[in-house]
């Protein structure tokens, strides 16, 4: 399938996990890729892999938590590829800790990267996306739908991503732009490998968010992102799609 032939996609969080898998999936489907992350080494590995798959791919260091980086990133993408068709906001961080121990600094950092970063990228990309009647895919989380114990800040940031996505979908639908959210859960990535729980967690609280079936890899999210972002998703707008093996069904 070459659903992204002549299409330009910008993906944040492309150095690892779901972002990398999405880059590889879109590369296989013919996209030109502008790949962003804060991790230089991982980013270069993704760029190399996408080029080996036959795609034009450019790596760009962008900290989505720094407002000053955002417009420069969109400008660099449109300068390199002449425009933008698909924006996939994947970059994110997870901290799990008891709510009474969550500092204002942690709360603000998570909100800034996961929610404000997503908002700023959407905002800066809008002129280019509207010009090409493109679309946005934002990565939310099952924690936006069902309470994640020890994840108040993370869940709040991802709930914000859902609300932001729906607002964009309604506000810009008549101008030909779509915006959708994906809610992964139980996806095996470096993030899930390192998300430490607080000391002495109440495991009974965690039962409800354990995978119903089994964890799967980030390619299972990338394939859904690709469908939604392609012409196959032409009538999908303002939707949030759980990709969690049925855990929250
Ligand atoms: N893995 C899961 O089960 C799961 C579940 C729900 C939601 N998600 C979401 O999916 C997205 C990808 O997560 P993943 O599991 O692939 O984790 P990951 O840690 O493998 O990838 C996250 C990427 O984001 C990048 N990043 C972090 N902060 C950044 C910043 N300030 N600017 C730019 N890039 C930054 C990291 O360097 C990394 O490459 C995240 O938004 C995460 O919240 C993952």
mmCIF file of C-alpha atoms and ligand atoms in Angstrom:
data_model
loop_
_atom_site.group_PDB
_atom_site.id
_atom_site.type_symbol
_atom_site.label_atom_id
_atom_site.label_comp_id
_atom_site.label_asym_id
_atom_site.label_seq_id
_atom_site.Cartn_x
_atom_site.Cartn_y
_atom_site.Cartn_z
ATOM 1 C CA UNK A 1 0.000 0.000 0.000
ATOM 2 C CA UNK A 2 1.302 3.460 -0.890
ATOM 3 C CA UNK A 3 -1.321 5.563 0.886
ATOM 4 C CA UNK A 4 1.138 8.381 1.641
ATOM 5 C CA UNK A 5 2.697 8.847 -1.785
ATOM 6 C CA UNK A 6 3.443 12.579 -2.309
ATOM 7 C CA UNK A 7 2.421 13.249 1.312
ATOM 8 C CA UNK A 8 4.590 14.928 3.930
ATOM 9 C CA UNK A 9 4.249 13.809 7.558
ATOM 10 C CA UNK A 10 5.772 15.399 10.641
ATOM 11 C CA UNK A 11 6.094 13.026 13.607
ATOM 12 C CA UNK A 12 7.239 14.044 17.093
ATOM 13 C CA UNK A 13 8.670 11.500 19.519
ATOM 14 C CA UNK A 14 10.178 9.724 16.507
ATOM 15 C CA UNK A 15 13.329 8.466 18.279
ATOM 16 C CA UNK A 16 11.598 5.612 20.068
ATOM 17 C CA UNK A 17 8.536 3.425 20.580
ATOM 18 C CA UNK A 18 5.290 4.446 18.901
ATOM 19 C CA UNK A 19 6.849 7.456 17.129
ATOM 20 C CA UNK A 20 9.560 5.330 15.541
ATOM 21 C CA UNK A 21 7.095 2.588 14.561
ATOM 22 C CA UNK A 22 4.838 5.229 12.962
ATOM 23 C CA UNK A 23 7.756 6.699 11.018
ATOM 24 C CA UNK A 24 8.650 3.251 9.700
ATOM 25 C CA UNK A 25 5.047 2.450 8.811
ATOM 26 C CA UNK A 26 4.559 5.730 6.906
ATOM 27 C CA UNK A 27 7.963 5.287 5.222
ATOM 28 C CA UNK A 28 6.821 1.894 3.902
ATOM 29 C CA UNK A 29 3.662 3.586 2.611
ATOM 30 C CA UNK A 30 5.506 6.238 0.616
ATOM 31 C CA UNK A 31 5.501 9.315 2.910
ATOM 32 C CA UNK A 32 8.215 11.961 3.074
ATOM 33 C CA UNK A 33 9.064 12.320 6.736
ATOM 34 C CA UNK A 34 10.101 15.167 8.994
ATOM 35 C CA UNK A 35 11.050 13.418 12.229
ATOM 36 C CA UNK A 36 11.444 15.232 15.538
ATOM 37 C CA UNK A 37 12.641 14.332 19.007
ATOM 38 C CA UNK A 38 14.994 15.461 21.783
ATOM 39 C CA UNK A 39 17.097 12.285 21.544
ATOM 40 C CA UNK A 40 19.699 12.765 18.805
ATOM 41 C CA UNK A 41 20.957 9.180 18.652
ATOM 42 C CA UNK A 42 17.571 7.471 18.534
ATOM 43 C CA UNK A 43 16.311 10.017 16.041
ATOM 44 C CA UNK A 44 19.206 9.406 13.662
ATOM 45 C CA UNK A 45 18.578 5.649 13.889
ATOM 46 C CA UNK A 46 14.929 6.189 12.872
ATOM 47 C CA UNK A 47 15.941 8.486 10.004
ATOM 48 C CA UNK A 48 18.435 5.886 8.749
ATOM 49 C CA UNK A 49 15.850 3.110 8.931
ATOM 50 C CA UNK A 50 13.240 5.187 7.054
ATOM 51 C CA UNK A 51 15.740 6.026 4.313
ATOM 52 C CA UNK A 52 16.598 2.348 3.980
ATOM 53 C CA UNK A 53 12.876 1.735 3.498
ATOM 54 C CA UNK A 54 13.030 4.137 0.542
ATOM 55 C CA UNK A 55 11.568 7.271 2.138
ATOM 56 C CA UNK A 56 12.885 10.795 2.084
ATOM 57 C CA UNK A 57 13.460 11.477 5.772
ATOM 58 C CA UNK A 58 14.902 14.391 7.714
ATOM 59 C CA UNK A 59 15.697 14.468 11.437
ATOM 60 C CA UNK A 60 15.157 17.614 13.488
ATOM 61 C CA UNK A 61 15.857 18.192 17.165
ATOM 62 C CA UNK A 62 12.756 19.734 18.757
ATOM 63 C CA UNK A 63 11.831 19.898 22.429
ATOM 64 C CA UNK A 64 8.041 20.137 22.361
ATOM 65 C CA UNK A 65 8.187 21.539 25.888
ATOM 66 C CA UNK A 66 9.963 24.646 24.570
ATOM 67 C CA UNK A 67 7.552 27.017 22.846
ATOM 68 C CA UNK A 68 10.451 28.660 21.013
ATOM 69 C CA UNK A 69 11.266 25.378 19.200
ATOM 70 C CA UNK A 70 7.813 24.851 17.755
ATOM 71 C CA UNK A 71 7.411 27.460 14.993
ATOM 72 C CA UNK A 72 11.019 26.894 13.931
ATOM 73 C CA UNK A 73 10.232 23.185 13.534
ATOM 74 C CA UNK A 74 7.199 23.787 11.320
ATOM 75 C CA UNK A 75 9.166 26.343 9.274
ATOM 76 C CA UNK A 76 12.053 23.888 8.818
ATOM 77 C CA UNK A 77 9.622 21.169 7.693
ATOM 78 C CA UNK A 78 7.836 23.350 5.133
ATOM 79 C CA UNK A 79 11.158 24.690 3.871
ATOM 80 C CA UNK A 80 12.521 21.143 3.437
ATOM 81 C CA UNK A 81 9.433 19.540 1.882
ATOM 82 C CA UNK A 82 7.363 22.492 0.619
ATOM 83 C CA UNK A 83 4.352 21.853 2.885
ATOM 84 C CA UNK A 84 2.742 19.501 5.369
ATOM 85 C CA UNK A 85 -0.095 16.973 5.020
ATOM 86 C CA UNK A 86 -0.048 15.017 8.288
ATOM 87 C CA UNK A 87 0.967 16.002 11.827
ATOM 88 C CA UNK A 88 1.373 13.146 14.324
ATOM 89 C CA UNK A 89 1.973 14.314 17.898
ATOM 90 C CA UNK A 90 3.539 11.354 19.685
ATOM 91 C CA UNK A 91 6.172 12.908 21.989
ATOM 92 C CA UNK A 92 5.256 12.421 25.622
ATOM 93 C CA UNK A 93 6.498 11.582 29.098
ATOM 94 C CA UNK A 94 5.061 9.465 31.904
ATOM 95 C CA UNK A 95 5.659 9.778 35.648
ATOM 96 C CA UNK A 96 3.814 7.541 38.087
ATOM 97 C CA UNK A 97 3.664 8.679 41.691
ATOM 98 C CA UNK A 98 1.201 9.206 44.495
ATOM 99 C CA UNK A 99 -0.886 12.316 43.923
ATOM 100 C CA UNK A 100 -0.065 13.710 47.378
ATOM 101 C CA UNK A 101 3.622 13.553 46.430
ATOM 102 C CA UNK A 102 3.281 15.100 42.982
ATOM 103 C CA UNK A 103 5.021 18.460 43.009
ATOM 104 C CA UNK A 104 3.794 21.464 41.094
ATOM 105 C CA UNK A 105 7.003 21.228 39.078
ATOM 106 C CA UNK A 106 6.224 17.645 37.972
ATOM 107 C CA UNK A 107 2.604 18.523 37.215
ATOM 108 C CA UNK A 108 3.626 21.512 35.086
ATOM 109 C CA UNK A 109 6.368 19.578 33.266
ATOM 110 C CA UNK A 110 3.989 16.775 32.268
ATOM 111 C CA UNK A 111 1.280 19.217 31.182
ATOM 112 C CA UNK A 112 3.810 21.320 29.267
ATOM 113 C CA UNK A 113 5.249 18.438 27.246
ATOM 114 C CA UNK A 114 2.170 16.244 26.758
ATOM 115 C CA UNK A 115 -0.560 18.864 26.367
ATOM 116 C CA UNK A 116 0.897 22.319 25.720
ATOM 117 C CA UNK A 117 3.473 20.878 23.306
ATOM 118 C CA UNK A 118 0.705 19.135 21.369
ATOM 119 C CA UNK A 119 -1.378 22.325 21.314
ATOM 120 C CA UNK A 120 1.506 24.499 20.117
ATOM 121 C CA UNK A 121 2.430 22.108 17.326
ATOM 122 C CA UNK A 122 -1.182 21.879 16.153
ATOM 123 C CA UNK A 123 -1.473 25.664 16.219
ATOM 124 C CA UNK A 124 1.766 26.299 14.345
ATOM 125 C CA UNK A 125 0.991 23.610 11.746
ATOM 126 C CA UNK A 126 -2.580 24.776 11.045
ATOM 127 C CA UNK A 127 -1.800 27.160 8.149
ATOM 128 C CA UNK A 128 0.179 24.475 6.284
ATOM 129 C CA UNK A 129 -2.324 21.714 7.069
ATOM 130 C CA UNK A 130 -5.294 23.857 6.003
ATOM 131 C CA UNK A 131 -3.571 24.707 2.739
ATOM 132 C CA UNK A 132 -3.321 20.998 1.871
ATOM 133 C CA UNK A 133 -6.519 19.845 3.636
ATOM 134 C CA UNK A 134 -4.378 17.648 5.833
ATOM 135 C CA UNK A 135 -4.971 16.045 9.175
ATOM 136 C CA UNK A 136 -3.734 15.726 12.742
ATOM 137 C CA UNK A 137 -3.356 12.566 14.820
ATOM 138 C CA UNK A 138 -2.702 13.207 18.509
ATOM 139 C CA UNK A 139 -1.606 10.449 20.846
ATOM 140 C CA UNK A 140 -3.705 10.435 23.993
ATOM 141 C CA UNK A 141 -3.949 7.386 26.261
ATOM 142 C CA UNK A 142 -6.390 5.001 27.936
ATOM 143 C CA UNK A 143 -5.527 7.007 31.077
ATOM 144 C CA UNK A 144 -7.700 9.783 29.605
ATOM 145 C CA UNK A 145 -10.703 7.438 29.642
ATOM 146 C CA UNK A 146 -10.259 5.419 32.822
ATOM 147 C CA UNK A 147 -8.460 6.561 35.970
ATOM 148 C CA UNK A 148 -4.792 5.563 36.035
ATOM 149 C CA UNK A 149 -3.717 5.163 39.667
ATOM 150 C CA UNK A 150 -0.565 7.182 40.429
ATOM 151 C CA UNK A 151 -0.994 8.948 37.099
ATOM 152 C CA UNK A 152 -3.080 12.040 37.899
ATOM 153 C CA UNK A 153 -0.861 14.504 36.022
ATOM 154 C CA UNK A 154 -0.320 12.146 33.101
ATOM 155 C CA UNK A 155 -4.040 11.310 32.829
ATOM 156 C CA UNK A 156 -4.976 14.989 33.053
ATOM 157 C CA UNK A 157 -2.545 15.846 30.258
ATOM 158 C CA UNK A 158 -3.934 13.079 28.040
ATOM 159 C CA UNK A 159 -7.544 14.050 28.831
ATOM 160 C CA UNK A 160 -6.606 17.532 27.679
ATOM 161 C CA UNK A 161 -5.253 16.089 24.438
ATOM 162 C CA UNK A 162 -8.642 14.431 23.783
ATOM 163 C CA UNK A 163 -10.558 17.669 24.390
ATOM 164 C CA UNK A 164 -8.109 19.676 22.272
ATOM 165 C CA UNK A 165 -8.445 17.171 19.417
ATOM 166 C CA UNK A 166 -12.244 17.265 19.425
ATOM 167 C CA UNK A 167 -12.258 21.076 19.466
ATOM 168 C CA UNK A 168 -9.933 21.202 16.443
ATOM 169 C CA UNK A 169 -12.048 18.619 14.610
ATOM 170 C CA UNK A 170 -15.213 20.697 14.941
ATOM 171 C CA UNK A 171 -13.576 24.097 14.444
ATOM 172 C CA UNK A 172 -11.814 23.181 11.195
ATOM 173 C CA UNK A 173 -13.980 20.441 9.614
ATOM 174 C CA UNK A 174 -15.598 22.830 7.118
ATOM 175 C CA UNK A 175 -12.160 23.935 5.993
ATOM 176 C CA UNK A 176 -11.186 20.362 5.143
ATOM 177 C CA UNK A 177 -8.993 19.525 8.124
ATOM 178 C CA UNK A 178 -9.484 16.417 10.284
ATOM 179 C CA UNK A 179 -8.171 15.823 13.805
ATOM 180 C CA UNK A 180 -8.289 12.498 15.643
ATOM 181 C CA UNK A 181 -6.834 10.973 18.779
ATOM 182 C CA UNK A 182 -5.462 7.520 19.473
ATOM 183 C CA UNK A 183 -5.617 6.083 22.991
ATOM 184 C CA UNK A 184 -3.003 3.362 23.393
ATOM 185 C CA UNK A 185 -2.772 1.107 26.408
ATOM 186 C CA UNK A 186 -0.479 -1.792 27.300
ATOM 187 C CA UNK A 187 1.891 -1.172 24.406
ATOM 188 C CA UNK A 188 5.415 -2.492 24.937
ATOM 189 C CA UNK A 189 7.841 0.426 24.461
ATOM 190 C CA UNK A 190 10.809 1.880 26.365
ATOM 191 C CA UNK A 191 8.299 4.127 28.195
ATOM 192 C CA UNK A 192 6.362 1.234 29.699
ATOM 193 C CA UNK A 193 9.625 -0.522 30.538
ATOM 194 C CA UNK A 194 10.871 2.341 32.689
ATOM 195 C CA UNK A 195 7.702 3.795 34.257
ATOM 196 C CA UNK A 196 8.501 3.228 37.925
ATOM 197 C CA UNK A 197 5.666 2.782 40.381
ATOM 198 C CA UNK A 198 5.752 4.457 43.787
ATOM 199 C CA UNK A 199 7.102 2.435 46.729
ATOM 200 C CA UNK A 200 4.625 -0.057 48.058
ATOM 201 C CA UNK A 201 1.892 0.466 45.439
ATOM 202 C CA UNK A 202 -1.591 -0.878 46.071
ATOM 203 C CA UNK A 203 -1.593 -3.646 43.475
ATOM 204 C CA UNK A 204 -5.360 -4.107 43.727
ATOM 205 C CA UNK A 205 -5.710 -0.661 42.121
ATOM 206 C CA UNK A 206 -3.505 -1.714 39.256
ATOM 207 C CA UNK A 207 -5.509 -4.857 38.383
ATOM 208 C CA UNK A 208 -8.040 -2.780 36.472
ATOM 209 C CA UNK A 209 -5.440 -1.394 34.074
ATOM 210 C CA UNK A 210 -3.527 -4.618 33.490
ATOM 211 C CA UNK A 211 -3.670 -5.905 29.902
ATOM 212 C CA UNK A 212 -6.756 -8.026 29.298
ATOM 213 C CA UNK A 213 -4.928 -10.157 26.762
ATOM 214 C CA UNK A 214 -1.201 -9.362 26.438
ATOM 215 C CA UNK A 215 0.960 -6.332 25.711
ATOM 216 C CA UNK A 216 1.750 -5.811 22.037
ATOM 217 C CA UNK A 217 4.373 -3.776 20.217
ATOM 218 C CA UNK A 218 4.208 -0.170 18.953
ATOM 219 C CA UNK A 219 3.557 -1.324 15.372
ATOM 220 C CA UNK A 220 -0.011 -2.153 16.502
ATOM 221 C CA UNK A 221 -0.539 1.566 17.190
ATOM 222 C CA UNK A 222 1.330 2.713 14.077
ATOM 223 C CA UNK A 223 -1.007 0.728 11.808
ATOM 224 C CA UNK A 224 -4.063 2.470 13.282
ATOM 225 C CA UNK A 225 -2.421 5.896 13.033
ATOM 226 C CA UNK A 226 -1.659 5.162 9.375
ATOM 227 C CA UNK A 227 -5.276 4.231 8.648
ATOM 228 C CA UNK A 228 -6.683 7.331 10.342
ATOM 229 C CA UNK A 229 -4.149 9.687 8.721
ATOM 230 C CA UNK A 230 -4.634 8.237 5.225
ATOM 231 C CA UNK A 231 -7.492 8.703 2.763
ATOM 232 C CA UNK A 232 -8.966 5.496 4.254
ATOM 233 C CA UNK A 233 -9.845 7.660 7.269
ATOM 234 C CA UNK A 234 -11.458 10.426 5.175
ATOM 235 C CA UNK A 235 -14.747 10.319 7.144
ATOM 236 C CA UNK A 236 -13.143 9.858 10.571
ATOM 237 C CA UNK A 237 -12.979 13.170 12.402
ATOM 238 C CA UNK A 238 -12.967 14.103 16.087
ATOM 239 C CA UNK A 239 -12.731 10.412 16.967
ATOM 240 C CA UNK A 240 -10.684 8.763 19.691
ATOM 241 C CA UNK A 241 -9.685 5.177 19.075
ATOM 242 C CA UNK A 242 -8.567 2.843 21.849
ATOM 243 C CA UNK A 243 -5.680 0.560 20.886
ATOM 244 C CA UNK A 244 -5.356 -1.522 24.056
ATOM 245 C CA UNK A 245 -6.263 -5.110 23.206
ATOM 246 C CA UNK A 246 -9.696 -4.611 24.783
ATOM 247 C CA UNK A 247 -8.510 -3.715 28.290
ATOM 248 C CA UNK A 248 -11.065 -0.915 28.697
ATOM 249 C CA UNK A 249 -13.815 -2.479 26.565
HETATM 250 N N1 LIG B 1 3.336 2.665 25.503
HETATM 251 C C1 LIG B 1 2.094 2.765 25.947
HETATM 252 O O1 LIG B 1 1.501 1.792 26.431
HETATM 253 C C2 LIG B 1 1.372 4.073 25.850
HETATM 254 C C3 LIG B 1 0.069 4.118 26.357
HETATM 255 C C4 LIG B 1 -0.640 5.302 26.265
HETATM 256 C C5 LIG B 1 -0.071 6.407 25.671
HETATM 257 N N2 LIG B 1 1.198 6.349 25.193
HETATM 258 C C6 LIG B 1 1.729 7.566 24.600
HETATM 259 O O2 LIG B 1 2.362 7.273 23.370
HETATM 260 C C7 LIG B 1 3.390 8.242 23.133
HETATM 261 C C8 LIG B 1 4.686 7.515 22.796
HETATM 262 O O3 LIG B 1 5.094 6.761 23.921
HETATM 263 P P1 LIG B 1 6.005 5.462 23.805
HETATM 264 O O4 LIG B 1 5.341 4.426 24.619
HETATM 265 O O5 LIG B 1 6.374 5.207 22.405
HETATM 266 O O6 LIG B 1 7.264 5.960 24.677
HETATM 267 P P2 LIG B 1 8.788 6.243 24.327
HETATM 268 O O7 LIG B 1 9.379 6.748 25.582
HETATM 269 O O8 LIG B 1 9.376 5.041 23.668
HETATM 270 O O9 LIG B 1 8.723 7.420 23.252
HETATM 271 C C9 LIG B 1 8.476 8.762 23.613
HETATM 272 C C10 LIG B 1 9.342 9.643 22.748
HETATM 273 O O10 LIG B 1 9.030 11.010 23.051
HETATM 274 C C11 LIG B 1 10.242 11.720 23.120
HETATM 275 N N3 LIG B 1 10.108 12.916 23.942
HETATM 276 C C12 LIG B 1 9.934 12.999 25.284
HETATM 277 N N4 LIG B 1 9.900 14.282 25.670
HETATM 278 C C13 LIG B 1 10.063 15.026 24.541
HETATM 279 C C14 LIG B 1 10.110 16.411 24.289
HETATM 280 N N5 LIG B 1 10.038 17.311 25.290
HETATM 281 N N6 LIG B 1 10.255 16.843 23.018
HETATM 282 C C15 LIG B 1 10.358 15.946 21.996
HETATM 283 N N7 LIG B 1 10.331 14.624 22.173
HETATM 284 C C16 LIG B 1 10.176 14.161 23.431
HETATM 285 C C17 LIG B 1 11.229 10.740 23.745
HETATM 286 O O11 LIG B 1 12.571 11.135 23.534
HETATM 287 C C18 LIG B 1 10.837 9.451 23.039
HETATM 288 O O12 LIG B 1 11.559 9.278 21.848
HETATM 289 C C19 LIG B 1 3.471 9.107 24.388
HETATM 290 O O13 LIG B 1 2.757 10.307 24.179
HETATM 291 C C20 LIG B 1 2.789 8.258 25.436
HETATM 292 O O14 LIG B 1 2.245 9.041 26.454
HETATM 293 C C21 LIG B 1 1.941 5.207 25.286
#
